[in-house]
């Protein structure tokens, strides 16, 4: 009997200690709401965003990387590398080295790990023994560097936001030994409505309110978890949104010799082009003469854009000026909202909110770059970061312990 009591005490001590040890391992849960412009929360009552800012931190804004498109920026957040360095240089591109095409609408390409450079944080985590889960984060459908998140899903827009919330909560409710400590998830709004109605339209307001209330639903469920006070939750996004109109379009086939172009990749307001043999200078000269767009030869872009050195950016990089659009032909409408512009354009700014045990409370930080999120998350999860373009020094003031 005495022996049995000792055995029970030993068991208790063993599990007590090991539980304490494992429980101390931090959690990061990060949600991206695509195309959430930095000032959208000023457009309506957003009690749940406000609550997060009060319980934690909010950046004045998050600065995206150029080009301010969805795939380049989500994968920049994941790797801490600029698009030129991780290789997802646009939502669609041609790789002259392998003579292959990548596009977000091509399932085979999206799931092909050989397109993706750098080390996304779920790979950093898995390689260092931290379980990760991704519900639609860009890149997580591919095996990269021999690894995948332990839990991941094939992109399927028809899965409701409510189902995504429940899945994330279910992951966090798994037994400790199989529970992910890094969770990434994704909503395709307000990007979709921003394109359709415009970021300054009346129609965007209920979308912002709905996203705020979904955040509230998630926070309520999070609070009920036994590990709720251990979770660091971040809400961020890939880029903002600018108002555009078909009245302010540059139409390529009316202005340049399209037959000089061998490859043209991208869509409003960004294009990368490869000229036919012997035509680079002529094409560049023609494009340089067009008002409301900028054109650079590869390798000559301003350093602050960190773009144009990767062979996938081709010979010429074209970008429309703020609020202007560029399309190949007259029949292409640009809708009411667009992004992809210079990352210094204020309309491209986006959001960063976070709360949890590592974050300061009720703290508004100045802006930082989205390449800094990778070193921040590695620091929180105590992971050795891979080589990246971010700088932890820029974000350490968000944390209670700044080391
Ligand atoms: P864009 O606004 O053109 O930069 O692209 C945004 C679109 O990317 C959204 O409407 C999403 O539907 C789409 N998207 C996001 N993640 C994925 C994914 N993993 N696979 C395919 N499409 C995606
Ligand atoms: Zn986007
Ligand atoms: Zn978009």
Coordinates of C-alpha atoms and ligand atoms in Angstrom, one line a residue:
X1 CA 0.0 0.0 0.0
X2 CA 2.8 2.3 1.1
X3 CA 4.6 1.4 -2.1
X4 CA 1.6 2.2 -4.2
X5 CA 1.2 5.6 -2.5
X6 CA 4.8 6.4 -3.3
X7 CA 4.2 5.3 -6.9
X8 CA 1.2 7.6 -7.1
X9 CA 3.3 10.5 -5.7
X10 CA 6.1 9.7 -8.2
X11 CA 3.6 9.6 -11.1
X12 CA 2.1 12.9 -9.9
X13 CA 5.5 14.6 -9.7
X14 CA 6.6 13.2 -13.0
X15 CA 3.5 14.4 -14.9
X16 CA 3.3 17.6 -12.8
X17 CA 6.8 18.5 -13.9
X18 CA 6.5 17.4 -17.5
X19 CA 3.2 19.2 -17.8
X20 CA 4.7 22.4 -16.4
X21 CA 7.6 22.1 -18.9
X22 CA 5.4 21.5 -21.9
X23 CA 2.9 24.0 -20.8
X24 CA 5.6 26.7 -20.8
X25 CA 6.1 26.2 -24.5
X26 CA 4.6 29.3 -26.1
X27 CA 1.9 29.4 -28.8
X28 CA 1.5 31.7 -31.7
X29 CA -1.8 31.8 -33.6
X30 CA -1.8 34.3 -36.6
X31 CA -4.7 35.2 -38.8
X32 CA -4.4 37.1 -42.0
X33 CA -7.4 39.0 -43.4
X34 CA -6.4 39.7 -47.0
X35 CA -6.2 43.3 -48.1
X36 CA -7.1 44.9 -44.8
X37 CA -6.0 48.5 -45.2
X38 CA -4.5 50.1 -42.1
X39 CA -7.3 52.6 -41.7
X40 CA -10.3 50.3 -42.2
X41 CA -11.0 50.1 -38.5
X42 CA -11.7 53.8 -38.5
X43 CA -14.6 53.3 -40.9
X44 CA -16.9 51.6 -38.4
X45 CA -17.3 50.4 -34.9
X46 CA -14.8 47.6 -34.4
X47 CA -15.0 46.6 -30.7
X48 CA -13.0 43.4 -31.1
X49 CA -10.0 45.0 -32.9
X50 CA -10.1 47.7 -30.2
X51 CA -10.2 45.0 -27.5
X52 CA -7.1 43.3 -28.9
X53 CA -5.3 46.7 -29.0
X54 CA -6.3 47.3 -25.4
X55 CA -5.3 43.8 -24.2
X56 CA -2.1 43.9 -26.3
X57 CA -0.4 45.8 -29.0
X58 CA -1.2 47.5 -32.3
X59 CA 1.2 48.9 -34.8
X60 CA 0.5 52.3 -36.3
X61 CA 0.7 50.3 -39.5
X62 CA 2.5 47.4 -41.1
X63 CA 4.4 48.2 -44.2
X64 CA 4.1 45.5 -46.9
X65 CA 6.9 44.6 -49.4
X66 CA 6.9 45.4 -53.1
X67 CA 5.0 44.3 -55.1
X68 CA 2.1 44.7 -52.8
X69 CA 0.3 41.6 -54.0
X70 CA -1.1 38.6 -52.1
X71 CA 1.3 35.8 -52.7
X72 CA 4.5 37.7 -52.6
X73 CA 3.5 39.3 -49.3
X74 CA 2.1 36.3 -47.5
X75 CA 5.2 34.4 -48.3
X76 CA 7.3 37.3 -47.2
X77 CA 5.6 37.3 -43.8
X78 CA 6.2 33.5 -43.7
X79 CA 9.9 33.7 -44.5
X80 CA 11.1 37.2 -43.6
X81 CA 12.5 37.5 -47.1
X82 CA 11.7 40.1 -49.7
X83 CA 9.9 38.7 -52.8
X84 CA 13.1 39.0 -54.8
X85 CA 14.8 36.7 -52.3
X86 CA 12.1 34.1 -51.8
X87 CA 11.2 33.9 -55.5
X88 CA 7.4 34.4 -55.4
X89 CA 7.9 37.7 -57.3
X90 CA 4.3 38.2 -58.3
X91 CA 1.0 36.2 -58.1
X92 CA 2.0 34.8 -61.5
X93 CA 5.4 34.7 -63.0
X94 CA 7.6 33.0 -65.6
X95 CA 10.8 31.4 -64.4
X96 CA 13.4 31.7 -67.2
X97 CA 15.8 29.3 -65.5
X98 CA 13.4 26.3 -65.5
X99 CA 11.2 27.7 -68.3
X100 CA 8.1 27.1 -66.1
X101 CA 5.1 29.2 -65.2
X102 CA 3.7 29.8 -61.7
X103 CA 0.2 31.2 -61.1
X104 CA -2.1 31.3 -58.1
X105 CA -4.8 29.8 -60.2
X106 CA -2.6 26.8 -61.2
X107 CA -3.0 24.2 -58.4
X108 CA -0.1 22.1 -59.6
X109 CA 2.2 25.2 -59.4
X110 CA 0.9 26.4 -56.1
X111 CA 1.6 22.9 -54.6
X112 CA 5.0 22.6 -56.2
X113 CA 7.6 23.3 -53.5
X114 CA 10.4 23.9 -56.0
X115 CA 9.0 27.4 -56.7
X116 CA 9.3 28.5 -53.1
X117 CA 12.7 29.8 -51.8
X118 CA 13.7 30.5 -48.2
X119 CA 12.4 28.8 -45.1
X120 CA 8.8 29.6 -44.0
X121 CA 8.2 29.6 -40.3
X122 CA 6.2 26.4 -40.3
X123 CA 9.3 24.7 -41.7
X124 CA 11.6 26.4 -39.2
X125 CA 9.2 25.2 -36.5
X126 CA 8.8 21.6 -37.7
X127 CA 12.6 21.2 -38.1
X128 CA 13.0 22.3 -34.5
X129 CA 10.4 20.0 -33.1
X130 CA 7.5 22.4 -32.9
X131 CA 4.2 21.2 -34.4
X132 CA 2.6 23.7 -36.8
X133 CA -0.8 23.9 -38.5
X134 CA -1.8 26.1 -41.5
X135 CA -5.3 26.7 -42.7
X136 CA -4.6 28.2 -46.1
X137 CA -1.5 30.3 -45.5
X138 CA 0.2 30.9 -48.9
X139 CA 2.9 28.3 -49.5
X140 CA 1.7 25.8 -47.0
X141 CA 0.2 23.5 -49.5
X142 CA 3.7 22.7 -50.9
X143 CA 6.4 20.6 -49.4
X144 CA 9.3 23.0 -48.9
X145 CA 12.8 21.9 -48.1
X146 CA 11.4 18.5 -47.3
X147 CA 8.9 19.7 -44.7
X148 CA 5.2 20.6 -44.3
X149 CA 3.1 21.8 -41.5
X150 CA 1.8 18.8 -39.5
X151 CA -1.7 20.0 -40.2
X152 CA -2.5 21.8 -43.5
X153 CA -5.4 22.1 -45.9
X154 CA -5.8 22.4 -49.6
X155 CA -7.1 25.9 -50.5
X156 CA -10.9 25.8 -50.8
X157 CA -12.7 29.1 -50.8
X158 CA -16.0 27.5 -50.0
X159 CA -15.0 26.6 -46.4
X160 CA -16.7 29.2 -44.3
X161 CA -14.9 31.5 -41.9
X162 CA -16.9 29.9 -39.1
X163 CA -15.6 26.5 -40.1
X164 CA -12.0 27.9 -40.1
X165 CA -12.5 29.3 -36.6
X166 CA -13.8 26.0 -35.4
X167 CA -10.9 24.1 -36.9
X168 CA -8.3 26.4 -35.3
X169 CA -10.1 25.9 -32.0
X170 CA -10.1 22.1 -32.5
X171 CA -6.4 22.2 -33.2
X172 CA -5.8 24.1 -30.0
X173 CA -8.0 21.5 -28.2
X174 CA -5.9 18.5 -29.3
X175 CA -3.9 16.6 -26.7
X176 CA -0.7 18.4 -25.8
X177 CA 1.6 15.9 -27.6
X178 CA -0.1 16.5 -31.0
X179 CA -1.2 20.1 -30.4
X180 CA 0.3 22.7 -32.8
X181 CA 2.2 25.6 -31.2
X182 CA 2.2 27.7 -34.4
X183 CA -1.0 28.1 -36.3
X184 CA -1.5 30.2 -39.4
X185 CA -4.8 30.9 -41.0
X186 CA -6.4 33.1 -43.6
X187 CA -9.6 34.9 -44.7
X188 CA -9.9 36.2 -48.3
X189 CA -11.8 39.3 -47.1
X190 CA -11.8 42.3 -47.1
X191 CA -9.6 42.0 -50.3
X192 CA -12.4 40.6 -52.4
X193 CA -14.9 43.3 -51.5
X194 CA -12.2 46.0 -51.7
X195 CA -11.6 45.1 -55.4
X196 CA -15.3 44.9 -56.2
X197 CA -16.6 48.0 -54.4
X198 CA -13.5 50.0 -53.6
X199 CA -11.8 50.7 -50.3
X200 CA -13.7 54.0 -49.8
X201 CA -17.1 52.7 -50.7
X202 CA -20.1 52.3 -48.4
X203 CA -20.2 48.6 -49.2
X204 CA -16.8 47.9 -47.5
X205 CA -18.2 49.1 -44.1
X206 CA -20.4 46.0 -43.3
X207 CA -17.6 43.8 -44.4
X208 CA -15.2 45.3 -41.9
X209 CA -18.0 45.1 -39.2
X210 CA -18.5 41.4 -40.1
X211 CA -14.8 40.6 -39.9
X212 CA -14.7 42.3 -36.5
X213 CA -17.6 40.2 -35.2
X214 CA -15.9 37.0 -36.5
X215 CA -12.9 38.1 -34.5
X216 CA -15.2 38.4 -31.5
X217 CA -16.5 34.9 -32.1
X218 CA -13.0 33.6 -32.2
X219 CA -11.9 35.5 -29.1
X220 CA -14.9 34.1 -27.1
X221 CA -14.0 30.5 -28.1
X222 CA -10.3 31.2 -27.4
X223 CA -11.1 32.4 -23.9
X224 CA -12.8 29.2 -23.1
X225 CA -9.8 27.0 -23.8
X226 CA -7.8 25.8 -20.8
X227 CA -4.6 27.1 -22.4
X228 CA -6.1 30.5 -23.4
X229 CA -3.7 32.5 -21.3
X230 CA -0.7 30.9 -23.0
X231 CA -1.8 31.9 -26.5
X232 CA -0.2 34.8 -28.4
X233 CA -2.7 35.8 -31.1
X234 CA -1.8 38.1 -34.0
X235 CA -4.1 39.6 -36.7
X236 CA -2.4 41.0 -39.7
X237 CA -2.7 41.2 -43.4
X238 CA -0.7 41.3 -46.7
X239 CA -1.4 44.8 -48.1
X240 CA -4.0 47.6 -48.3
X241 CA -6.2 48.7 -51.1
X242 CA -6.4 51.8 -53.4
X243 CA -9.4 53.2 -55.2
X244 CA -9.2 52.9 -58.9
X245 CA -11.4 53.5 -61.9
X246 CA -11.6 52.5 -65.5
X247 CA -11.3 56.3 -66.3
X248 CA -7.7 56.2 -65.2
X249 CA -6.2 53.4 -67.2
X250 CA -3.1 53.0 -69.3
X251 CA -3.9 50.6 -72.1
X252 CA -0.8 48.8 -73.4
X253 CA -2.0 47.6 -76.8
X254 CA -2.8 51.2 -77.7
X255 CA 0.6 52.5 -76.7
X256 CA 3.3 49.9 -77.3
X257 CA 4.2 47.3 -79.9
X258 CA 2.9 44.2 -78.2
X259 CA 4.7 42.0 -80.8
X260 CA 8.1 43.1 -79.2
X261 CA 7.1 41.3 -76.0
X262 CA 8.1 37.7 -75.5
X263 CA 6.6 37.2 -72.0
X264 CA 4.3 39.4 -70.0
X265 CA 3.3 38.5 -66.5
X266 CA 1.1 40.1 -63.8
X267 CA -2.0 42.2 -63.8
X268 CA -3.0 45.7 -62.8
X269 CA -1.0 47.6 -61.5
X270 CA 2.1 45.4 -62.0
X271 CA 3.7 43.8 -65.0
X272 CA 7.0 42.1 -65.6
X273 CA 8.1 41.7 -69.2
X274 CA 10.7 40.0 -71.3
X275 CA 11.3 41.5 -74.7
X276 CA 12.0 39.6 -77.8
X277 CA 15.7 39.3 -78.7
X278 CA 17.0 42.7 -79.6
X279 CA 13.9 44.7 -78.5
X280 CA 14.6 45.5 -74.8
X281 CA 15.8 49.0 -75.5
X282 CA 13.0 49.8 -77.9
X283 CA 10.4 48.5 -75.5
X284 CA 11.9 50.3 -72.6
X285 CA 12.0 53.6 -74.6
X286 CA 8.3 53.2 -75.5
X287 CA 7.2 52.4 -72.0
X288 CA 9.3 55.3 -70.6
X289 CA 7.4 57.7 -72.7
X290 CA 4.0 56.7 -71.2
X291 CA 2.4 58.9 -68.5
X292 CA 1.1 57.5 -65.2
X293 CA 3.3 54.4 -65.1
X294 CA 6.9 53.7 -64.1
X295 CA 9.2 51.3 -65.9
X296 CA 12.6 50.0 -64.8
X297 CA 15.1 47.7 -66.4
X298 CA 15.9 44.8 -64.2
X299 CA 18.7 45.7 -61.8
X300 CA 17.9 49.4 -61.8
X301 CA 15.0 49.7 -59.4
X302 CA 15.5 51.9 -56.3
X303 CA 17.1 49.9 -53.6
X304 CA 14.3 50.5 -51.1
X305 CA 12.0 48.3 -53.3
X306 CA 14.3 45.3 -52.9
X307 CA 13.1 44.1 -56.3
X308 CA 14.3 43.4 -59.9
X309 CA 17.4 41.3 -59.3
X310 CA 15.6 37.9 -59.4
X311 CA 15.6 36.5 -62.9
X312 CA 11.9 35.8 -62.5
X313 CA 11.3 39.6 -62.6
X314 CA 12.4 39.4 -66.3
X315 CA 13.8 42.3 -68.3
X316 CA 11.4 45.1 -67.4
X317 CA 9.3 45.9 -64.3
X318 CA 6.3 48.1 -64.9
X319 CA 4.1 49.7 -62.1
X320 CA 1.2 52.2 -62.4
X321 CA 1.4 55.4 -60.4
X322 CA -0.8 55.8 -57.3
X323 CA -4.5 55.6 -58.2
X324 CA -3.7 54.8 -61.8
X325 CA -4.2 51.4 -63.5
X326 CA -2.5 49.6 -66.4
X327 CA -4.2 46.9 -68.5
X328 CA -3.2 45.1 -71.7
X329 CA -6.4 45.9 -73.6
X330 CA -9.5 48.2 -73.5
X331 CA -11.8 45.3 -72.6
X332 CA -10.1 44.8 -69.2
X333 CA -11.9 46.5 -66.3
X334 CA -10.0 47.2 -63.2
X335 CA -13.0 47.2 -60.8
X336 CA -13.0 49.7 -58.0
X337 CA -10.0 48.7 -55.9
X338 CA -6.4 47.5 -56.6
X339 CA -3.1 46.8 -54.9
X340 CA 0.4 46.0 -56.1
X341 CA 1.6 49.6 -56.0
X342 CA 4.8 51.0 -54.5
X343 CA 5.0 49.8 -50.9
X344 CA 5.6 53.4 -49.7
X345 CA 2.1 54.3 -51.0
X346 CA 0.0 54.9 -47.8
X347 CA -3.0 53.1 -49.3
X348 CA -0.9 49.9 -49.3
X349 CA -0.3 50.0 -45.6
X350 CA -1.9 47.3 -43.6
X351 CA -2.5 46.1 -40.0
X352 CA -0.7 44.4 -37.1
X353 CA -2.4 43.6 -33.8
X354 CA -1.3 41.1 -31.2
X355 CA -2.1 40.0 -27.6
X356 CA -1.0 37.3 -25.3
X357 CA 1.5 36.6 -22.6
X358 CA 4.6 37.9 -24.5
X359 CA 3.0 41.2 -25.6
X360 CA 2.9 44.5 -23.9
X361 CA -0.6 45.7 -22.9
X362 CA -2.4 48.7 -24.4
X363 CA 0.7 49.6 -26.5
X364 CA 0.7 51.3 -29.9
X365 CA 4.0 50.9 -31.7
X366 CA 5.3 52.8 -34.7
X367 CA 5.1 51.0 -38.0
X368 CA 7.5 48.2 -39.1
X369 CA 8.1 46.1 -42.2
X370 CA 6.4 42.8 -42.8
X371 CA 9.8 41.1 -43.1
X372 CA 10.2 41.7 -39.4
X373 CA 7.3 39.3 -38.5
X374 CA 9.4 36.2 -39.2
X375 CA 12.1 37.1 -36.6
X376 CA 9.4 38.2 -34.1
X377 CA 7.6 34.8 -34.3
X378 CA 10.9 32.9 -34.1
X379 CA 11.7 34.9 -31.0
X380 CA 8.3 34.2 -29.4
X381 CA 8.5 30.5 -30.2
X382 CA 12.2 30.3 -29.2
X383 CA 13.2 29.1 -32.6
X384 CA 16.5 29.6 -34.3
X385 CA 15.6 31.7 -37.4
X386 CA 16.8 30.9 -40.9
X387 CA 18.6 33.7 -42.9
X388 CA 16.1 36.5 -43.4
X389 CA 15.7 40.2 -44.3
X390 CA 13.9 41.1 -41.1
X391 CA 15.3 42.7 -38.0
X392 CA 14.1 41.7 -34.5
X393 CA 15.3 45.0 -33.2
X394 CA 12.4 46.7 -35.0
X395 CA 9.8 44.7 -33.2
X396 CA 11.2 43.9 -29.8
X397 CA 9.4 46.9 -28.3
X398 CA 6.1 45.0 -28.8
X399 CA 7.3 42.5 -26.2
X400 CA 7.3 42.6 -22.4
X401 CA 10.8 41.2 -22.3
X402 CA 12.8 42.9 -25.0
X403 CA 15.5 40.3 -25.6
Ligands
LIG1 P1 -4.9 39.2 -55.3 O1 -5.9 40.1 -54.7 O2 -5.1 39.2 -56.8 O3 -3.5 39.5 -54.9 O4 -5.2 37.7 -54.8 C1 -6.1 37.4 -53.8 C2 -6.7 36.1 -54.0 O5 -5.8 35.0 -53.7 C3 -7.8 35.8 -53.0 O6 -9.0 36.2 -53.6 C4 -7.7 34.4 -52.7 O7 -8.9 33.7 -53.2 C5 -6.5 33.9 -53.5 N1 -5.7 32.9 -52.7 C6 -5.3 33.1 -51.4 N2 -4.6 32.0 -51.0 C7 -4.7 31.1 -52.0 C8 -4.2 29.8 -52.2 N3 -3.5 29.1 -51.3 N4 -4.4 29.2 -53.4 C9 -5.1 29.8 -54.4 N5 -5.6 31.1 -54.3 C10 -5.4 31.7 -53.1
LIG2 ZN1 -4.0 40.1 -50.8
LIG3 ZN1 -6.4 41.6 -53.9

